[in-house]
mmCIF file of C-alpha atoms in Angstrom:
data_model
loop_
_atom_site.group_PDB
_atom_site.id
_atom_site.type_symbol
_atom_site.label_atom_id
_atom_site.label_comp_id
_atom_site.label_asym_id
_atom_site.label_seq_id
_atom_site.Cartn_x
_atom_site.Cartn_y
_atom_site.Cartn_z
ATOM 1 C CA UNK A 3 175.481 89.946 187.180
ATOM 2 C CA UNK A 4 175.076 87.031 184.604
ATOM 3 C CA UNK A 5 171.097 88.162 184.873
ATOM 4 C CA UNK A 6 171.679 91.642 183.899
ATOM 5 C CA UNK A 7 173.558 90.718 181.433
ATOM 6 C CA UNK A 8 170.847 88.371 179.483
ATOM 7 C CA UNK A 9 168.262 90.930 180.479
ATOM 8 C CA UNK A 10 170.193 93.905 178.708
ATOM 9 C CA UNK A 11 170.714 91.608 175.730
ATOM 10 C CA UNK A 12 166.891 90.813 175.489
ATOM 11 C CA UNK A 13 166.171 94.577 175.638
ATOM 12 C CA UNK A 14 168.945 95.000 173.144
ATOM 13 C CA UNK A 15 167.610 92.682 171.012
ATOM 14 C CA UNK A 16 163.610 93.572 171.315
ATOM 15 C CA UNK A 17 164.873 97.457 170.301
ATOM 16 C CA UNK A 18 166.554 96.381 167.644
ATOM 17 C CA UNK A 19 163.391 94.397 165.807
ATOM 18 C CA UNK A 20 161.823 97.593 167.006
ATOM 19 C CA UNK A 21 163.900 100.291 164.917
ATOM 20 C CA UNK A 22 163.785 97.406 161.688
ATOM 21 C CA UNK A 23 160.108 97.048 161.984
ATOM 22 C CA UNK A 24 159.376 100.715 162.028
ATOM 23 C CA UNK A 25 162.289 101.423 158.789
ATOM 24 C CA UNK A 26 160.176 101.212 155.482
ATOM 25 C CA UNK A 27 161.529 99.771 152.553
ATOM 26 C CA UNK A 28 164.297 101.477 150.920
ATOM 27 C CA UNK A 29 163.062 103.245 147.790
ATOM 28 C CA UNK A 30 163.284 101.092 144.442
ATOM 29 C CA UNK A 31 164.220 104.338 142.487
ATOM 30 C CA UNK A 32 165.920 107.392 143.400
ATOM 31 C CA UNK A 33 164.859 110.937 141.533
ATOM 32 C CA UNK A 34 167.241 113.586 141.565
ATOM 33 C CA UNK A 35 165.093 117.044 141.000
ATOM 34 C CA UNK A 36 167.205 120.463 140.647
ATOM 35 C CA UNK A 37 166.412 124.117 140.496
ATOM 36 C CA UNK A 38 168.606 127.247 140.651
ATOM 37 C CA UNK A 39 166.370 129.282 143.096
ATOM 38 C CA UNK A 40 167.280 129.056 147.216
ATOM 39 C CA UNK A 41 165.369 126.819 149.820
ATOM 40 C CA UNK A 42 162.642 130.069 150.316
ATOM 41 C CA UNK A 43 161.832 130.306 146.910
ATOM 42 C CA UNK A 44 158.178 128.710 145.779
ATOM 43 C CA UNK A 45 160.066 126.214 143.393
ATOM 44 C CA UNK A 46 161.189 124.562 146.435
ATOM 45 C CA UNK A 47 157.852 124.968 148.337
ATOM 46 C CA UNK A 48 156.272 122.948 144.906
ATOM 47 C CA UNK A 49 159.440 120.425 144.281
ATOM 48 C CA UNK A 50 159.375 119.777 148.501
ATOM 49 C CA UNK A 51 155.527 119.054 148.042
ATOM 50 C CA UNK A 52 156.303 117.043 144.718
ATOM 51 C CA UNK A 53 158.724 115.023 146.250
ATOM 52 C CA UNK A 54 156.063 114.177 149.348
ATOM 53 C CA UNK A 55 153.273 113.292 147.258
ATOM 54 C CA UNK A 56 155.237 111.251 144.799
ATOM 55 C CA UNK A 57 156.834 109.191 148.082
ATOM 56 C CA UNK A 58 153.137 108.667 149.094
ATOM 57 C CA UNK A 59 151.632 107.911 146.035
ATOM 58 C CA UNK A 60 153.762 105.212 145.342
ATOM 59 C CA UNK A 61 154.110 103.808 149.145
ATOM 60 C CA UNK A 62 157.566 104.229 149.296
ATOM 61 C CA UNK A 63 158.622 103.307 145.905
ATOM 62 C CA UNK A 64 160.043 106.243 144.471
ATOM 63 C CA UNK A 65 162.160 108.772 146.521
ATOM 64 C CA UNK A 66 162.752 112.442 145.041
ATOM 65 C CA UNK A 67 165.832 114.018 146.248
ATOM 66 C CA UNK A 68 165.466 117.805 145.728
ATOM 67 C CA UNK A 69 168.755 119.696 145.207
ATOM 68 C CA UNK A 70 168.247 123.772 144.913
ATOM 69 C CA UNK A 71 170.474 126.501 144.507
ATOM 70 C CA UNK A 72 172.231 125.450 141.257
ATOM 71 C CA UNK A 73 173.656 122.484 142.794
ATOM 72 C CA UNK A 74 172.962 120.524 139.791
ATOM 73 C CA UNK A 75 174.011 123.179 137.738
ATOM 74 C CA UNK A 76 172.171 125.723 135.760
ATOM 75 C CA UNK A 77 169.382 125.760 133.860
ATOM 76 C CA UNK A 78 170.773 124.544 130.693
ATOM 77 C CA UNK A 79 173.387 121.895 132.286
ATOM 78 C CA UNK A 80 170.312 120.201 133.869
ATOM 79 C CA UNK A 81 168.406 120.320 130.599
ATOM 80 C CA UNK A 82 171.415 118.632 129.384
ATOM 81 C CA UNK A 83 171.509 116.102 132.324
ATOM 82 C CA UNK A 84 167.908 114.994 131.333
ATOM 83 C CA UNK A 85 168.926 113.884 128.202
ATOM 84 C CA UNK A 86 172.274 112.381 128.947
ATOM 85 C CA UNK A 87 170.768 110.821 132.386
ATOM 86 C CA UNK A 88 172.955 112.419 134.947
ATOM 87 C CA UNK A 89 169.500 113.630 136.456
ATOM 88 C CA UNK A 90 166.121 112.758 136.366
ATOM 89 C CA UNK A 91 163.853 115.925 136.694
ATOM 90 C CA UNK A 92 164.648 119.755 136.450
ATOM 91 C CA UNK A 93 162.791 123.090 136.705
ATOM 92 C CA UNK A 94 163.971 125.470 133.963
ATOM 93 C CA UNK A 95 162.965 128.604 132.882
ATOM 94 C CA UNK A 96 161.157 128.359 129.312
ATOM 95 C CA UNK A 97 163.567 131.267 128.283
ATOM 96 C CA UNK A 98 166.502 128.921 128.384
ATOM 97 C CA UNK A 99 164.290 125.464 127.771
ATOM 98 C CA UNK A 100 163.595 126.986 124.750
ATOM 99 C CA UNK A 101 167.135 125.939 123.303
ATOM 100 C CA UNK A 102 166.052 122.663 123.554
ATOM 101 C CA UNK A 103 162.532 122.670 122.955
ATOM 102 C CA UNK A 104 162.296 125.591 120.279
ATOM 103 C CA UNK A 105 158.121 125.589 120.359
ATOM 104 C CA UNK A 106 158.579 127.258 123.788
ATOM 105 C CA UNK A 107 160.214 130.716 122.086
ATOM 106 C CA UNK A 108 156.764 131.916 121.962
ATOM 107 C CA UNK A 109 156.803 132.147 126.189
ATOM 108 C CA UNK A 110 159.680 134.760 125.937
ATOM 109 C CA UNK A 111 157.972 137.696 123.934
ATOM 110 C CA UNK A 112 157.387 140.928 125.869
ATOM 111 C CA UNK A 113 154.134 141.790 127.006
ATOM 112 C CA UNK A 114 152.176 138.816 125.798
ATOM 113 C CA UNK A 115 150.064 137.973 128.996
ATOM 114 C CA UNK A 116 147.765 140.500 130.788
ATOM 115 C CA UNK A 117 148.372 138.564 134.421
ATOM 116 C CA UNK A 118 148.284 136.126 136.132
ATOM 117 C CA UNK A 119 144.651 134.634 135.277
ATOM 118 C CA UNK A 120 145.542 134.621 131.736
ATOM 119 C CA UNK A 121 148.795 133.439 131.791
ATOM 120 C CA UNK A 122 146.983 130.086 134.035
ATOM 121 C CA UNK A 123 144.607 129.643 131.245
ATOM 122 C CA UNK A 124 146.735 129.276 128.555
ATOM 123 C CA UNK A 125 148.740 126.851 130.257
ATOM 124 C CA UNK A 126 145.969 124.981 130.831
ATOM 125 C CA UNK A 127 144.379 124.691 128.227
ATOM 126 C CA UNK A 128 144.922 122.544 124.650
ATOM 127 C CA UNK A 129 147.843 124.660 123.470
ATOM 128 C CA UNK A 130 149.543 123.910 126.735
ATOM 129 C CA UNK A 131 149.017 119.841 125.926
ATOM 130 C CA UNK A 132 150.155 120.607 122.580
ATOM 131 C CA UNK A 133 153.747 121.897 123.832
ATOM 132 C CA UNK A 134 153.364 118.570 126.355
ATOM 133 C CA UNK A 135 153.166 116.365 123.221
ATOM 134 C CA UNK A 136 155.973 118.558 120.938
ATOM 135 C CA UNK A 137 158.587 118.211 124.494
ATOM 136 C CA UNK A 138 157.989 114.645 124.720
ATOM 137 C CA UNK A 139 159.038 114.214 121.300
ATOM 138 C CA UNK A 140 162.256 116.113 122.145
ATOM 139 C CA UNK A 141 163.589 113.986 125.489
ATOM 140 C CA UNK A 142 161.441 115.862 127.867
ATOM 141 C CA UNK A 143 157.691 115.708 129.339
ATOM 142 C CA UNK A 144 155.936 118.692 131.237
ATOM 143 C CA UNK A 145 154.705 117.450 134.521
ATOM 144 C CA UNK A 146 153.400 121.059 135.613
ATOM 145 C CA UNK A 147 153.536 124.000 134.366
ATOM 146 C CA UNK A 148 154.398 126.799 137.198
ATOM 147 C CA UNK A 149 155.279 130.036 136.792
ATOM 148 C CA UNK A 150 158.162 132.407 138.074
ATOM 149 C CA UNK A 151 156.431 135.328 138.390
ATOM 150 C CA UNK A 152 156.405 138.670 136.322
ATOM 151 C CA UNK A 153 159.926 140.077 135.404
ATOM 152 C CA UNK A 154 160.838 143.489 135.942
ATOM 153 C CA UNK A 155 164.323 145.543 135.928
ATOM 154 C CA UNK A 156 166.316 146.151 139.171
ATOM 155 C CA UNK A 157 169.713 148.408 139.082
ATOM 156 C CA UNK A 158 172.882 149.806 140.840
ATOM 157 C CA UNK A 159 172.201 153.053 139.737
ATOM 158 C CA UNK A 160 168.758 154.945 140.099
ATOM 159 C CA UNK A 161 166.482 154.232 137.294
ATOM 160 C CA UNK A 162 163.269 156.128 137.012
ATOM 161 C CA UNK A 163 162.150 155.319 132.780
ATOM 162 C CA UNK A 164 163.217 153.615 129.817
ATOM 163 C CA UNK A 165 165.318 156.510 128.659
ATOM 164 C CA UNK A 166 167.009 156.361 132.649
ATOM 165 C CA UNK A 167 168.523 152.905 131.318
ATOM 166 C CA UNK A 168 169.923 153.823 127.974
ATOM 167 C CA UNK A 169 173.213 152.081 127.619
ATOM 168 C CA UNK A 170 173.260 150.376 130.681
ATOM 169 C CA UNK A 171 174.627 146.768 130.597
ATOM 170 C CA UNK A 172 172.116 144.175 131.866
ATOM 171 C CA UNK A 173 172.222 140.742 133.015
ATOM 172 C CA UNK A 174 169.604 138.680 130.587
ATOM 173 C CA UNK A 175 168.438 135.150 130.381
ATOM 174 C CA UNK A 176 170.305 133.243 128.279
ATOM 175 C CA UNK A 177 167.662 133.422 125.321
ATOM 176 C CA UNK A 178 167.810 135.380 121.566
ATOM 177 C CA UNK A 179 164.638 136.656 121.968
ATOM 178 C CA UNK A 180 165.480 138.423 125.653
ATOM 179 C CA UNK A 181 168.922 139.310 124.610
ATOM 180 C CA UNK A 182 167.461 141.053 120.934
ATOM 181 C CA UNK A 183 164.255 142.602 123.227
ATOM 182 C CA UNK A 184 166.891 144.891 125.455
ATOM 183 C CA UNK A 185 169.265 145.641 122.758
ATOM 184 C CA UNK A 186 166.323 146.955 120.888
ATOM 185 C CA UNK A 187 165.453 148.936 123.655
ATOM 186 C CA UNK A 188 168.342 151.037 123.736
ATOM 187 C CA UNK A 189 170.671 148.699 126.761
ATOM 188 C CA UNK A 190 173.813 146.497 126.464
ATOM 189 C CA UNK A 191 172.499 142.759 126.954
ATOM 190 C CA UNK A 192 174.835 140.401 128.780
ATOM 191 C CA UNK A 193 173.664 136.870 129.398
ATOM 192 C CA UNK A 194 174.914 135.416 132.958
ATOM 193 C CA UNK A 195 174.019 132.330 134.669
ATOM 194 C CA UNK A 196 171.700 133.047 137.270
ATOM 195 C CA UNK A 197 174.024 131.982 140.444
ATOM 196 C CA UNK A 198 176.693 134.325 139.198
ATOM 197 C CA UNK A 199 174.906 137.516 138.981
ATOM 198 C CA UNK A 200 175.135 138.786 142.664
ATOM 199 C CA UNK A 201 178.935 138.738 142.068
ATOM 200 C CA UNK A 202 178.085 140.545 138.399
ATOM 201 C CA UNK A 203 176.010 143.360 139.936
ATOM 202 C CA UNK A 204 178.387 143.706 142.588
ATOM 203 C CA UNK A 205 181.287 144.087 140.712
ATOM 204 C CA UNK A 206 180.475 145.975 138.457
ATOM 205 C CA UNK A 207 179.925 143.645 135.497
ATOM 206 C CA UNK A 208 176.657 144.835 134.471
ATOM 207 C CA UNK A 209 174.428 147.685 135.658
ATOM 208 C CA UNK A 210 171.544 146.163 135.943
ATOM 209 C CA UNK A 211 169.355 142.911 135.696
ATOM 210 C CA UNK A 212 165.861 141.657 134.876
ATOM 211 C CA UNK A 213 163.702 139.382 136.766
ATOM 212 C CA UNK A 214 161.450 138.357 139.258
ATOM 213 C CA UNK A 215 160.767 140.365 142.214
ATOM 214 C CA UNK A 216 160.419 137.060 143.924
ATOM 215 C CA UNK A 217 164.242 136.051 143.037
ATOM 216 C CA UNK A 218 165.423 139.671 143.154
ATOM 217 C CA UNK A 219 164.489 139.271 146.957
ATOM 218 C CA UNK A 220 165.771 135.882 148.153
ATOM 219 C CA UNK A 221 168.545 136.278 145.810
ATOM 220 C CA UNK A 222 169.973 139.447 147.819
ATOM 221 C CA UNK A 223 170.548 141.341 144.543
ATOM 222 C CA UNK A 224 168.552 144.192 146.162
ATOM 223 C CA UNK A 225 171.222 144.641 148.578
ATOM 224 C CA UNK A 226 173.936 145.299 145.983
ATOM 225 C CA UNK A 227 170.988 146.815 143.436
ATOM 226 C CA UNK A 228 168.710 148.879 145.508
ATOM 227 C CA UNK A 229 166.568 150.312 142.735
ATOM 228 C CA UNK A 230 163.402 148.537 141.401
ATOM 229 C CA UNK A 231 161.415 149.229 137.968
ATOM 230 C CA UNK A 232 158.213 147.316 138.134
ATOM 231 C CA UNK A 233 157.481 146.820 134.230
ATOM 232 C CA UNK A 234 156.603 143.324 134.426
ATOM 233 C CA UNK A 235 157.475 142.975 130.891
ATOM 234 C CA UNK A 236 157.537 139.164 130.761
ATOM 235 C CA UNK A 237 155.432 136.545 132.791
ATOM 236 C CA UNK A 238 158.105 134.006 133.189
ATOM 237 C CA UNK A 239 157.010 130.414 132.391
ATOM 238 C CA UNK A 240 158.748 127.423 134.474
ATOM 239 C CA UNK A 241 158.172 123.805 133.951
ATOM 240 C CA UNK A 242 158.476 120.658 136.330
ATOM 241 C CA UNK A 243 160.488 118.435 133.660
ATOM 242 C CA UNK A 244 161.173 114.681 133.563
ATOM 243 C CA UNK A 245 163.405 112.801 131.236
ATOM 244 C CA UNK A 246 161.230 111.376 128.722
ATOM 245 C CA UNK A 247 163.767 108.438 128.632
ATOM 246 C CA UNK A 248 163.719 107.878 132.098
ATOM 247 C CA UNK A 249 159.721 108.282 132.285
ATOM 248 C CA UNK A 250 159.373 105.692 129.858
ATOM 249 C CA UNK A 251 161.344 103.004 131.699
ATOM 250 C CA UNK A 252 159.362 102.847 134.663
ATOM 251 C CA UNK A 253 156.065 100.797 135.584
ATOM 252 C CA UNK A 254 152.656 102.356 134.876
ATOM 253 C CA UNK A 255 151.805 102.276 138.114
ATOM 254 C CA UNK A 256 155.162 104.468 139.423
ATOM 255 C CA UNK A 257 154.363 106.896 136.045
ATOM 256 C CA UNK A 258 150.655 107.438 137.316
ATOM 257 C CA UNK A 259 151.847 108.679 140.555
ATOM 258 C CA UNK A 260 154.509 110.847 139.131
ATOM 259 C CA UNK A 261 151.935 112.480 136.844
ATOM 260 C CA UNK A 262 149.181 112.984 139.297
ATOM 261 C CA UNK A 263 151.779 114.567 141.472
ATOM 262 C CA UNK A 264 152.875 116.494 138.776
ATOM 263 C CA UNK A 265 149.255 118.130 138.617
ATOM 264 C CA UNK A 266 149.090 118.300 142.286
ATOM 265 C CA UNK A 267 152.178 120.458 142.682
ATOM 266 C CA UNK A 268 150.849 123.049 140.043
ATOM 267 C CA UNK A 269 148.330 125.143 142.281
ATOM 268 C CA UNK A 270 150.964 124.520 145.519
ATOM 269 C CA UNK A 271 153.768 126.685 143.544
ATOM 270 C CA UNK A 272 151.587 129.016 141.484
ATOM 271 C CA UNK A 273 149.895 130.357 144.764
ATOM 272 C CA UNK A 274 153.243 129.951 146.635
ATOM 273 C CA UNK A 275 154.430 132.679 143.973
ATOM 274 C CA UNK A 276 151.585 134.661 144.108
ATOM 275 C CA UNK A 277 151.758 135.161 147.734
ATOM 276 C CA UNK A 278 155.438 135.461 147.618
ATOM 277 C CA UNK A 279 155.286 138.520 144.570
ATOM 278 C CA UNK A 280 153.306 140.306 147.092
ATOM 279 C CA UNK A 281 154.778 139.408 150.288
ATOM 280 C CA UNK A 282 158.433 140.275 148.382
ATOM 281 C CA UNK A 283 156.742 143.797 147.543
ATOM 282 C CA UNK A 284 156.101 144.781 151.502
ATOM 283 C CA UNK A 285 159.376 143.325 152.233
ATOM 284 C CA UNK A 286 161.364 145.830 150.042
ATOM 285 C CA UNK A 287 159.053 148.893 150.715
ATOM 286 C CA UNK A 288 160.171 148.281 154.603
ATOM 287 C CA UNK A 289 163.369 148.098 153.440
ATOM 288 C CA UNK A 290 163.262 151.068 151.977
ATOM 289 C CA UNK A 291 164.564 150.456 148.470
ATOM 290 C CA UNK A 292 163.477 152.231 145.658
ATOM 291 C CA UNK A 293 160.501 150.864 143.639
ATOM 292 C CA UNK A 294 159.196 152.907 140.499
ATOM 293 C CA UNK A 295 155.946 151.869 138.342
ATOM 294 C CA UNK A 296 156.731 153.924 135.484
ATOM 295 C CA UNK A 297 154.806 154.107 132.093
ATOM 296 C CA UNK A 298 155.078 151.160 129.990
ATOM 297 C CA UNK A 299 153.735 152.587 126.863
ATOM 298 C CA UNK A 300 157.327 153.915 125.703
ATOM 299 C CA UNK A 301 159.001 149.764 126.597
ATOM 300 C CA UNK A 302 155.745 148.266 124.864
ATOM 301 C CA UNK A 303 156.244 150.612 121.597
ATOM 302 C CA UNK A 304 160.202 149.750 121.642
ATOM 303 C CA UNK A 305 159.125 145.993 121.779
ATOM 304 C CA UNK A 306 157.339 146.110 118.548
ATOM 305 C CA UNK A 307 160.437 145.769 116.276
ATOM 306 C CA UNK A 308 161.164 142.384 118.080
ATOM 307 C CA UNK A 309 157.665 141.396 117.929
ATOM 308 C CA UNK A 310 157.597 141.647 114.500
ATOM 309 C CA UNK A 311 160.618 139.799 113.953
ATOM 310 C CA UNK A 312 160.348 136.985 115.796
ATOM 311 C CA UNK A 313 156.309 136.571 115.846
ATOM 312 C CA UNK A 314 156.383 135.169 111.882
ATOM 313 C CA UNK A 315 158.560 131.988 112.333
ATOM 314 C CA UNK A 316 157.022 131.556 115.198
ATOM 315 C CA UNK A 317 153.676 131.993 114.586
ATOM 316 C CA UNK A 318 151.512 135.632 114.457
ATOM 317 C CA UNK A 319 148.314 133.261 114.428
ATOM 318 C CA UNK A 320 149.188 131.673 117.670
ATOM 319 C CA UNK A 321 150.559 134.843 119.186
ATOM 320 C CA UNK A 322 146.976 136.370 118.298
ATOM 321 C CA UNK A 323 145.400 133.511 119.744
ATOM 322 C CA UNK A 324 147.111 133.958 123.148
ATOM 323 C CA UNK A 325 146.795 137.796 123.246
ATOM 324 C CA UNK A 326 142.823 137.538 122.644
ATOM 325 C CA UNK A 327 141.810 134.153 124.955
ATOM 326 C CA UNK A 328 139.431 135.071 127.660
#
């Protein structure tokens, strides 16, 4: 009996040094990373990958903890978070980042990108580094810039054209420029934060909202707003943010791996959405809700009031610049 004993202790004792040997160092720094959108959505896909590659690239060092579905908060409580340093990284909408970083306004004027290819090459290019520099300056740096997808109008009601919508209420982003481009058009803008508006639609609150088709999906706002009018009137901009603060305080080495990961992660969630805008589109036609691709000429020639208005402080050179680059 005695033997057994010892032997069982020895085994004990070799399976312990086992399960220690094969534990790798605890992380030296823990990222928290939120986002509003559900565990489908290609902001997860990216901030799952981002969280990988930044646990390789620095062997261990840094851990990213990824928390979606608003349970940071919304959009603009993370923002605030950054800068406070409740949380380290966020993925906000440029609509509602553009409270905080006012260079970003330009993102959230109607009709401004021809697609997809476009939209990628403006990012991408110098004026996209110039917004890097201008956020940095501001509490925030732009690890990747991803996109949401193209926003469109879904409703409780049928819609079939712009004049269909007159005076309906409709959930916006939070964002002056949104908010002033349906008013102009003829509807009742209400700003709600984006976890409350199933509940809104449902009830009654508003008629109608505006957004991805993506989000409109995984959301389950079709099921309580079954019609669909694909005007893709904005191309929603999203960035992967870090607190410049935080950024700052950590060893070259650590911020090298956070920024190559940053990069990698762009393609990963802009293809992810891609895929997903069309997947999304089969998805609803099986499910038999109502889609509409109406003319756009009568919402582009409604826009132009807004355009006008907010296009000089912000810049009618730059806006030119964007509309014309090939």
């Amino acid at each position: 009996m005695k033997v057994k004993i010892f032997d069982m202790v020895i085994v004990l004792g070799a399976f312990f040094i086992f399960l220690v040997s094969g534990v790798s160092e605890a992380a030296e720094k823990i990222i928290k990373l939120g986002h509003v959108l559900d565990t489908k959505h290609p902001y997860h896909i990216a901030s799952e990958f981002f969280a990988k590659r930044v646990m390789e690239l620095t062997k261990g060092k840094v851990e990213v903890q990824v928390y979606p579905s608003s349970q940071l908060g919304n959009d603009r409580e993370q923002l605030e978070g950054l800068l406070i340093g409740t949380q380290e990284i966020c993925v906000p909408n440029t609509a509602v980042a553009a409270r905080f970083i006012k260079e970003l306004e330009i993102f959230n004027l109607p009709f401004l990108f021809r697609d997809f290819p476009h939209l990628y090459k403006v990012l991408d290019s110098k004026f996209g580094e110039d917004l890097n520099v201008t956020a940095q300056k501001k509490g925030y740096r732009i690890l990747g810039w991803w996109v949401g997808g193209s926003r469109s109008v879904y409703a409780r009601k049928p819609i079939s054209d712009l004049a269909s919508m007159k005076g309906m209420k409709i959930r916006t982003l939070e964002n002056p420029i949104v908010i002033e481009t349906w008013k102009t058009l003829g509807l009742i803008p209400t700003p709600i934060p984006f976890n409350e508006v199933y509940p809104a639609l449902q009830q009654g609150v508003v008629d109608a909202g505006e957004g991805s088709v993506v989000s409109y999906e995984s959301m389950k706002f079709d099921e309580v707003a079954p019609y669909f009018l694909d005007i893709k009137y904005l191309s929603t901009v999203i960035m992967l943010l870090i607190s410049e603060n935080f950024f700052k305080g950590l060893p070259g080495d650590l911020q090298a791996a956070i920024i190559q990961a940053g990069k990698e992660s762009v393609p990963v969630e802009r293809n992810a959405n891609e895929e997903a805008e069309n997947r999304v589109m089969e998805i609803l036609k099986k499910k038999k809700r109502t889609i509409v691709k109406p003319e756009i000429e009568p919402f582009m020639a409604g826009v132009q009031a807004v355009l006008e208005k907010y296009g000089k402080p912000i810049g009618l050179e730059k806006i030119k610049w964007i509309q014309e680059y090939k």
